Coordinates of C-alpha atoms in Angstrom, one line a residue:
M1 CA 0.0 0.0 0.0
T2 CA 1.4 3.4 -1.0
S3 CA -0.2 6.6 0.2
V4 CA -2.5 6.7 -2.8
K5 CA -2.9 3.2 -4.2
E6 CA -2.8 -0.4 -3.1
F7 CA -0.5 -3.0 -4.5
R8 CA -1.7 -6.6 -5.0
V9 CA 0.5 -9.5 -5.9
V10 CA -0.9 -12.3 -8.0
E11 CA 2.4 -14.0 -8.9
S12 CA 5.6 -12.8 -7.4
A13 CA 8.6 -11.9 -9.6
S14 CA 11.7 -14.0 -9.4
D15 CA 15.3 -13.6 -10.3
D16 CA 14.6 -14.8 -13.8
A17 CA 11.0 -13.9 -14.5
L18 CA 8.5 -11.0 -14.0
G19 CA 5.5 -11.6 -11.9
R20 CA 1.9 -10.3 -12.2
G21 CA -0.1 -8.0 -10.0
R22 CA -2.5 -5.1 -9.8
F23 CA -2.6 -1.5 -8.7
V24 CA -5.9 -0.6 -6.9
F25 CA -6.3 3.2 -7.1
T26 CA -7.8 4.8 -4.1
D27 CA -9.3 8.3 -3.5
A28 CA -6.5 9.1 -1.0
Y29 CA -3.9 11.8 -2.0
S30 CA -0.5 13.0 -0.8
V31 CA 1.2 16.4 -1.1
F32 CA 4.6 17.6 0.1
D33 CA 5.7 14.0 0.6
W34 CA 3.4 13.8 3.6
G35 CA 1.9 10.5 2.8
Q36 CA -1.9 9.9 3.1
M37 CA -3.7 13.1 3.9
P38 CA -6.7 13.3 6.4
D39 CA -9.5 13.2 3.8
A40 CA -10.1 11.7 0.3
I41 CA -11.1 13.1 -3.1
P42 CA -14.2 11.3 -4.6
N43 CA -13.5 9.5 -7.9
K44 CA -9.8 10.5 -7.8
G45 CA -8.7 6.9 -8.0
A46 CA -10.8 6.0 -10.9
S47 CA -9.9 9.1 -12.8
L48 CA -6.2 8.3 -12.4
C49 CA -6.6 4.7 -13.4
A50 CA -8.5 5.7 -16.6
M51 CA -5.9 8.3 -17.5
G52 CA -3.0 6.0 -16.7
A53 CA -4.5 3.1 -18.7
Y54 CA -5.2 5.4 -21.7
N55 CA -1.6 6.6 -21.8
F56 CA -0.2 3.2 -21.4
E57 CA -2.3 2.1 -24.4
L58 CA -1.0 5.1 -26.4
L59 CA 2.5 4.1 -25.5
E60 CA 1.9 0.5 -26.6
A61 CA 0.6 1.8 -29.9
E62 CA 3.9 3.7 -30.3
G63 CA 6.0 0.7 -29.5
V64 CA 7.2 2.0 -26.1
P65 CA 7.7 -1.0 -23.7
T66 CA 5.8 -0.9 -20.4
H67 CA 4.6 -3.2 -17.6
Y68 CA 0.9 -2.5 -18.4
R69 CA -1.4 -5.5 -18.9
G70 CA -4.9 -3.9 -19.0
V71 CA -7.6 -2.8 -16.6
V72 CA -9.9 -4.9 -14.5
D73 CA -13.5 -4.5 -15.7
P74 CA -15.6 -3.5 -12.6
V75 CA -18.8 -4.7 -14.2
A76 CA -17.4 -8.2 -14.8
V77 CA -16.0 -8.3 -11.2
D78 CA -19.4 -7.3 -9.8
A79 CA -21.0 -10.2 -11.8
G80 CA -18.6 -12.6 -10.1
T81 CA -15.7 -12.9 -12.5
D82 CA -12.2 -13.3 -10.9
P83 CA -10.3 -10.0 -11.3
E84 CA -7.5 -11.8 -13.2
E85 CA -10.0 -13.1 -15.7
A86 CA -11.6 -9.6 -16.1
V87 CA -8.5 -7.8 -17.5
V88 CA -9.4 -5.9 -20.6
D89 CA -8.4 -3.0 -22.7
L90 CA -9.7 0.3 -21.3
D91 CA -12.4 0.8 -24.0
E92 CA -13.7 -2.7 -23.3
A93 CA -14.4 -1.9 -19.6
G94 CA -18.1 -1.6 -18.6
G95 CA -17.4 1.3 -16.2
A96 CA -14.7 3.5 -14.9
P97 CA -12.0 1.0 -13.6
T98 CA -10.1 1.4 -10.4
E99 CA -7.7 -1.6 -10.9
M100 CA -4.8 -1.8 -13.4
A101 CA -3.1 -5.1 -14.2
I102 CA 0.7 -4.9 -14.4
E103 CA 3.8 -7.0 -14.6
L104 CA 5.8 -7.1 -11.4
T105 CA 9.5 -6.8 -11.0
Q106 CA 11.7 -7.2 -7.9
V107 CA 12.2 -4.4 -5.5
P108 CA 15.0 -5.2 -3.0
D109 CA 15.4 -3.3 0.2
L110 CA 17.6 -0.2 0.1
P111 CA 19.7 -0.4 3.3
Y112 CA 20.1 2.8 5.3
E113 CA 23.0 3.0 7.7
G114 CA 22.8 6.6 8.8
G115 CA 24.1 9.9 7.4
D116 CA 22.3 12.7 5.7
A117 CA 19.1 11.6 4.1
G118 CA 18.7 14.4 1.6
D119 CA 16.3 17.3 1.3
G120 CA 13.3 18.0 -0.8
D121 CA 9.7 17.4 -2.0
G122 CA 9.2 14.6 -4.5
D123 CA 5.8 15.8 -5.9
A124 CA 6.1 15.7 -9.7
G125 CA 9.9 15.7 -9.3
D126 CA 10.0 19.2 -7.8
G127 CA 11.7 20.5 -4.7
A128 CA 14.3 17.8 -4.4
G129 CA 17.7 18.6 -2.9
T130 CA 20.9 18.7 -5.0
D131 CA 23.8 18.0 -2.6
D132 CA 25.5 14.8 -3.8
D133 CA 26.7 14.3 -0.2
Y134 CA 23.1 13.6 0.8
G135 CA 22.0 10.0 0.8
A136 CA 25.5 8.8 1.8
G137 CA 23.8 6.4 4.3
Y138 CA 22.1 4.4 1.5
D139 CA 23.7 1.2 0.2
Y140 CA 22.9 1.0 -3.5
D141 CA 25.5 -1.7 -4.0
A142 CA 23.5 -3.9 -1.7
Y143 CA 20.3 -3.1 -3.5
H144 CA 21.7 -4.2 -6.8
A145 CA 23.4 -7.3 -5.3
A146 CA 19.9 -8.5 -4.3
A147 CA 18.2 -7.4 -7.5
G148 CA 18.7 -10.5 -9.7
G149 CA 17.9 -10.4 -13.4
N150 CA 15.0 -7.9 -13.1
F151 CA 14.4 -5.0 -10.7
L152 CA 12.8 -1.6 -10.3
V153 CA 15.4 1.1 -11.1
P154 CA 15.8 3.1 -7.9
L155 CA 15.4 6.5 -9.8
E156 CA 12.7 8.8 -10.9
I157 CA 13.3 10.3 -14.4
V158 CA 11.8 13.8 -14.6
F159 CA 11.0 15.6 -17.8
R160 CA 10.1 19.3 -18.1
N161 CA 8.5 21.2 -21.0
T162 CA 7.9 24.4 -19.0
V163 CA 9.2 26.0 -15.8
P164 CA 6.2 27.0 -13.7
V165 CA 6.4 29.6 -10.9
G166 CA 7.6 27.6 -7.9
S167 CA 9.5 24.9 -9.9
S168 CA 12.6 23.7 -8.2
L169 CA 14.5 24.2 -11.4
R170 CA 14.4 28.0 -10.8
K171 CA 16.4 27.4 -7.6
R172 CA 19.0 25.1 -9.2
R173 CA 19.5 26.5 -12.7
D174 CA 19.7 29.9 -14.5
P175 CA 17.6 30.8 -17.6
A176 CA 20.8 31.1 -19.6
D177 CA 21.4 27.4 -19.0
F178 CA 18.5 26.8 -21.4
D179 CA 19.3 29.5 -23.9
L180 CA 16.5 31.7 -22.5
D181 CA 17.0 35.4 -22.9
F182 CA 16.2 36.4 -19.2
D183 CA 18.4 37.8 -16.6
G184 CA 16.3 36.0 -14.0
W185 CA 13.2 33.8 -13.9
P186 CA 10.1 35.9 -14.6
D187 CA 7.0 35.6 -12.4
E188 CA 5.1 33.5 -15.0
V189 CA 5.3 30.1 -16.7
V190 CA 8.3 29.9 -19.0
D191 CA 8.3 27.5 -22.0
L192 CA 11.5 25.6 -22.5
P193 CA 13.0 25.6 -26.0
E194 CA 13.5 21.8 -25.6
P195 CA 12.4 19.3 -23.0
V196 CA 14.8 18.9 -20.1
V197 CA 15.3 15.5 -18.5
E198 CA 16.7 15.1 -14.9
F199 CA 17.2 12.2 -12.5
S200 CA 16.3 12.0 -8.9
T201 CA 16.3 9.4 -6.2
K202 CA 13.2 7.3 -5.5
Y203 CA 13.7 5.3 -2.3
E204 CA 15.5 7.7 -0.1
E205 CA 13.2 9.4 2.5
Q206 CA 13.8 12.8 0.9
D207 CA 14.2 13.0 -2.8
R208 CA 17.4 14.7 -4.2
Y209 CA 18.5 15.5 -7.8
L210 CA 21.5 13.7 -9.1
T211 CA 24.3 14.4 -11.5
R212 CA 24.2 12.1 -14.5
E213 CA 27.3 10.3 -13.2
E214 CA 25.6 9.5 -9.9
A215 CA 22.4 8.5 -11.6
D216 CA 24.4 6.1 -13.7
R217 CA 25.9 4.5 -10.6
I218 CA 22.5 4.3 -8.8
S219 CA 20.8 2.8 -11.8
G220 CA 23.0 -0.4 -11.8
A221 CA 22.6 -2.4 -15.0
A222 CA 20.0 0.0 -16.5
D223 CA 21.7 2.4 -18.9
V224 CA 21.0 6.1 -18.2
D225 CA 20.9 6.9 -21.9
A226 CA 18.1 4.3 -22.3
L227 CA 16.3 5.7 -19.3
E228 CA 16.5 9.2 -20.8
A229 CA 15.3 8.1 -24.2
L230 CA 12.3 6.3 -22.6
A231 CA 11.4 9.4 -20.7
R232 CA 11.5 11.5 -23.8
D233 CA 9.3 9.0 -25.6
V234 CA 6.7 9.2 -22.8
N235 CA 6.9 12.9 -22.7
R236 CA 6.3 13.2 -26.4
V237 CA 3.3 10.9 -26.4
V238 CA 1.6 12.5 -23.4
T239 CA 2.4 16.0 -24.7
D240 CA 0.9 15.3 -28.1
R241 CA -2.3 13.9 -26.5
A242 CA -2.6 16.8 -24.1
E243 CA -2.3 19.4 -26.9
A244 CA -4.9 17.6 -29.0
Q245 CA -7.4 17.9 -26.1
G246 CA -6.6 21.5 -25.1
F247 CA -4.2 20.8 -22.3
V248 CA -0.6 22.0 -21.8
H249 CA 1.6 19.3 -20.5
E250 CA 4.1 21.0 -18.2
D251 CA 6.2 18.3 -16.6
G252 CA 6.1 14.8 -15.3
K253 CA 8.1 11.8 -14.3
I254 CA 8.4 8.1 -14.9
E255 CA 9.7 5.0 -13.1
C256 CA 11.3 2.1 -14.9
L257 CA 12.0 -1.6 -14.5
Y258 CA 14.9 -3.4 -16.0
V259 CA 14.6 -6.9 -17.5
D260 CA 16.5 -8.9 -20.1
G261 CA 18.7 -5.9 -20.9
E262 CA 15.7 -3.6 -21.6
V263 CA 14.2 -0.8 -19.6
R264 CA 10.4 -0.5 -19.5
V265 CA 8.0 2.1 -18.2
A266 CA 6.6 1.1 -14.8
D267 CA 4.3 2.6 -12.2
V268 CA 1.7 4.9 -13.8
V269 CA 2.2 7.7 -16.4
G270 CA 0.4 10.8 -17.5
T271 CA -2.1 11.4 -14.7
F272 CA -2.9 14.5 -12.7
D273 CA -0.7 13.1 -9.9
E274 CA 2.3 12.0 -11.8
N275 CA 2.3 15.0 -14.2
R276 CA 1.5 18.7 -14.2
F277 CA -1.1 19.8 -16.8
A278 CA -2.7 23.2 -17.4
Y279 CA -5.9 24.2 -19.1
D280 CA -6.7 27.7 -20.2
G281 CA -3.9 29.0 -17.9
Q282 CA -5.1 27.1 -14.8
E283 CA -3.3 24.2 -13.3
V284 CA -5.2 20.9 -13.7
S285 CA -3.2 18.5 -11.4
K286 CA -2.4 17.9 -7.8
E287 CA -0.7 21.3 -7.9
V288 CA -4.2 22.7 -7.2
V289 CA -4.2 21.0 -3.9
R290 CA -0.6 22.0 -3.1
Q291 CA -1.3 25.6 -3.7
W292 CA -4.5 25.5 -1.6
Y293 CA -2.5 24.3 1.4
K294 CA 0.2 27.0 0.8
R295 CA -2.6 29.6 0.9
N296 CA -4.8 28.2 3.6
D297 CA -2.5 26.0 5.9
P298 CA 0.8 27.8 5.7
E299 CA 1.8 26.8 9.2
W300 CA 1.8 23.1 8.2
V301 CA 3.6 23.8 5.0
E302 CA 6.3 25.7 6.9
A303 CA 6.5 22.9 9.5
V304 CA 7.1 20.4 6.7
A305 CA 9.9 22.6 5.3
E306 CA 11.5 23.0 8.7
A307 CA 11.4 19.3 9.4
K308 CA 13.0 18.5 6.1
D309 CA 15.8 20.9 6.9
A310 CA 16.2 19.8 10.5
V311 CA 16.5 16.1 9.7
E312 CA 20.1 16.8 8.5
D313 CA 20.9 17.2 12.2
Y314 CA 19.6 13.8 13.1
P315 CA 21.9 11.2 11.4
D316 CA 19.9 8.3 12.7
V317 CA 16.6 9.6 11.5
A318 CA 15.7 8.9 7.8
D319 CA 12.0 10.0 8.0
W320 CA 11.5 13.7 8.6
R321 CA 7.8 13.2 9.4
T322 CA 8.8 11.9 12.8
I323 CA 10.1 15.3 13.8
C324 CA 7.4 17.5 12.1
D325 CA 5.6 19.6 14.7
D326 CA 2.3 20.0 12.8
S327 CA -0.3 18.1 10.8
P328 CA -2.4 19.1 7.8
T329 CA -6.0 20.3 8.1
E330 CA -8.8 18.7 6.1
L331 CA -10.1 20.2 2.9
P332 CA -13.5 22.1 3.3
A333 CA -16.4 20.3 1.6
D334 CA -16.7 22.9 -1.2
V335 CA -13.0 22.7 -2.0
L336 CA -13.1 18.9 -1.9
G337 CA -16.1 18.9 -4.3
A338 CA -14.5 21.3 -6.8
I339 CA -11.2 19.3 -6.8
A340 CA -13.2 16.0 -7.3
D341 CA -15.0 17.6 -10.3
L342 CA -11.7 18.7 -11.7
Y343 CA -10.3 15.2 -11.6
G344 CA -13.4 13.7 -13.2
A345 CA -13.8 16.4 -15.8
G346 CA -10.1 16.4 -16.6
A347 CA -10.0 12.6 -17.1
N348 CA -13.1 12.8 -19.3
A349 CA -11.6 15.5 -21.5
Y350 CA -8.2 13.9 -21.7
T351 CA -9.5 10.5 -22.7
G352 CA -12.3 11.8 -24.8
T353 CA -14.9 9.8 -22.9
D354 CA -17.6 10.3 -20.3
W355 CA -16.4 8.0 -17.6
F356 CA -17.4 10.4 -14.8
D357 CA -20.5 12.4 -13.9
A358 CA -18.7 15.7 -13.9
P359 CA -19.1 19.2 -15.3
G360 CA -17.4 20.1 -18.6
I361 CA -13.7 20.9 -18.3
D362 CA -14.2 24.6 -18.8
D363 CA -16.7 24.8 -15.9
A364 CA -14.5 22.6 -13.6
V365 CA -11.5 24.7 -14.3
D366 CA -13.4 28.0 -13.6
A367 CA -14.5 26.5 -10.3
V368 CA -11.0 25.8 -9.0
R369 CA -9.8 29.3 -10.1
E370 CA -11.9 30.6 -7.2
L371 CA -10.4 28.4 -4.5

């Protein structure tokens, strides 16, 4: 169980073979690396499952290798069919699915033996720290020694098409690094001339960005050039679909598995949690929730930032949450309803279907502008 979806094993992976399993998408959500928040967003899980499945099928049509096997038809399951016998393509499902069938790979433990655990916020790849000394307590050699012939690459590969206000890229890089004619970052979204790909950690308690050399070491047998190429393929496919449906695809990230000398896309791609999208100038992603908390619960947001900074002084503490002095408030009912409508309307618009009883995307976007 992650903070937002359950993980079910049907057949475990072995050293020489992938397994089978399912993601069960819940209505829980997480911001600022907090883990599960105190409330839930109705239909969020189903909307992410539908978008993720739709994008996996687009990638499959483009020849991009993934771990996707299909979705579990909820109508067939309600009629008594075993979930593994109810796996179908998205357009064959009788209702909005909440379960995705996937191939499983091995995920060894990443030993932690003390030292600085890093600094940052893993949401959509933003906010991660950059100091290569961080993470010194993590034993990646042990991870790969236990990995066998297939494993989940312990990296997130981040791709960026724009630089929104608040992006961590503004703290780490100058506009001139991307041939942009600015003395400093303007207070508006900036389009990048070409997509940028970066690597960050996945299993450390606090994400940090990596040099290409460090990413190469951490990735083990998986080649960083192949990981970057896969990220660029995913970005291209999702960006093209978003543009066709009136969205702007700002940034996102992928996770990958390694098997038989090949890297494949794992986890889920192209959803409002994994990626940042905008529509008519308004964010249409989990960023809406993050910004609400920044405006309405700044004490908690500040406490999170302070805990992430302070954990550097506790070499035996890997989880900064244990030293955070505050907890998040619940979303008000009207805010929760508007965000639920945004997830449903956005998934309908992106996939070109009517999976969810939600307002049109224009109305849903206008509603969250007022939050």
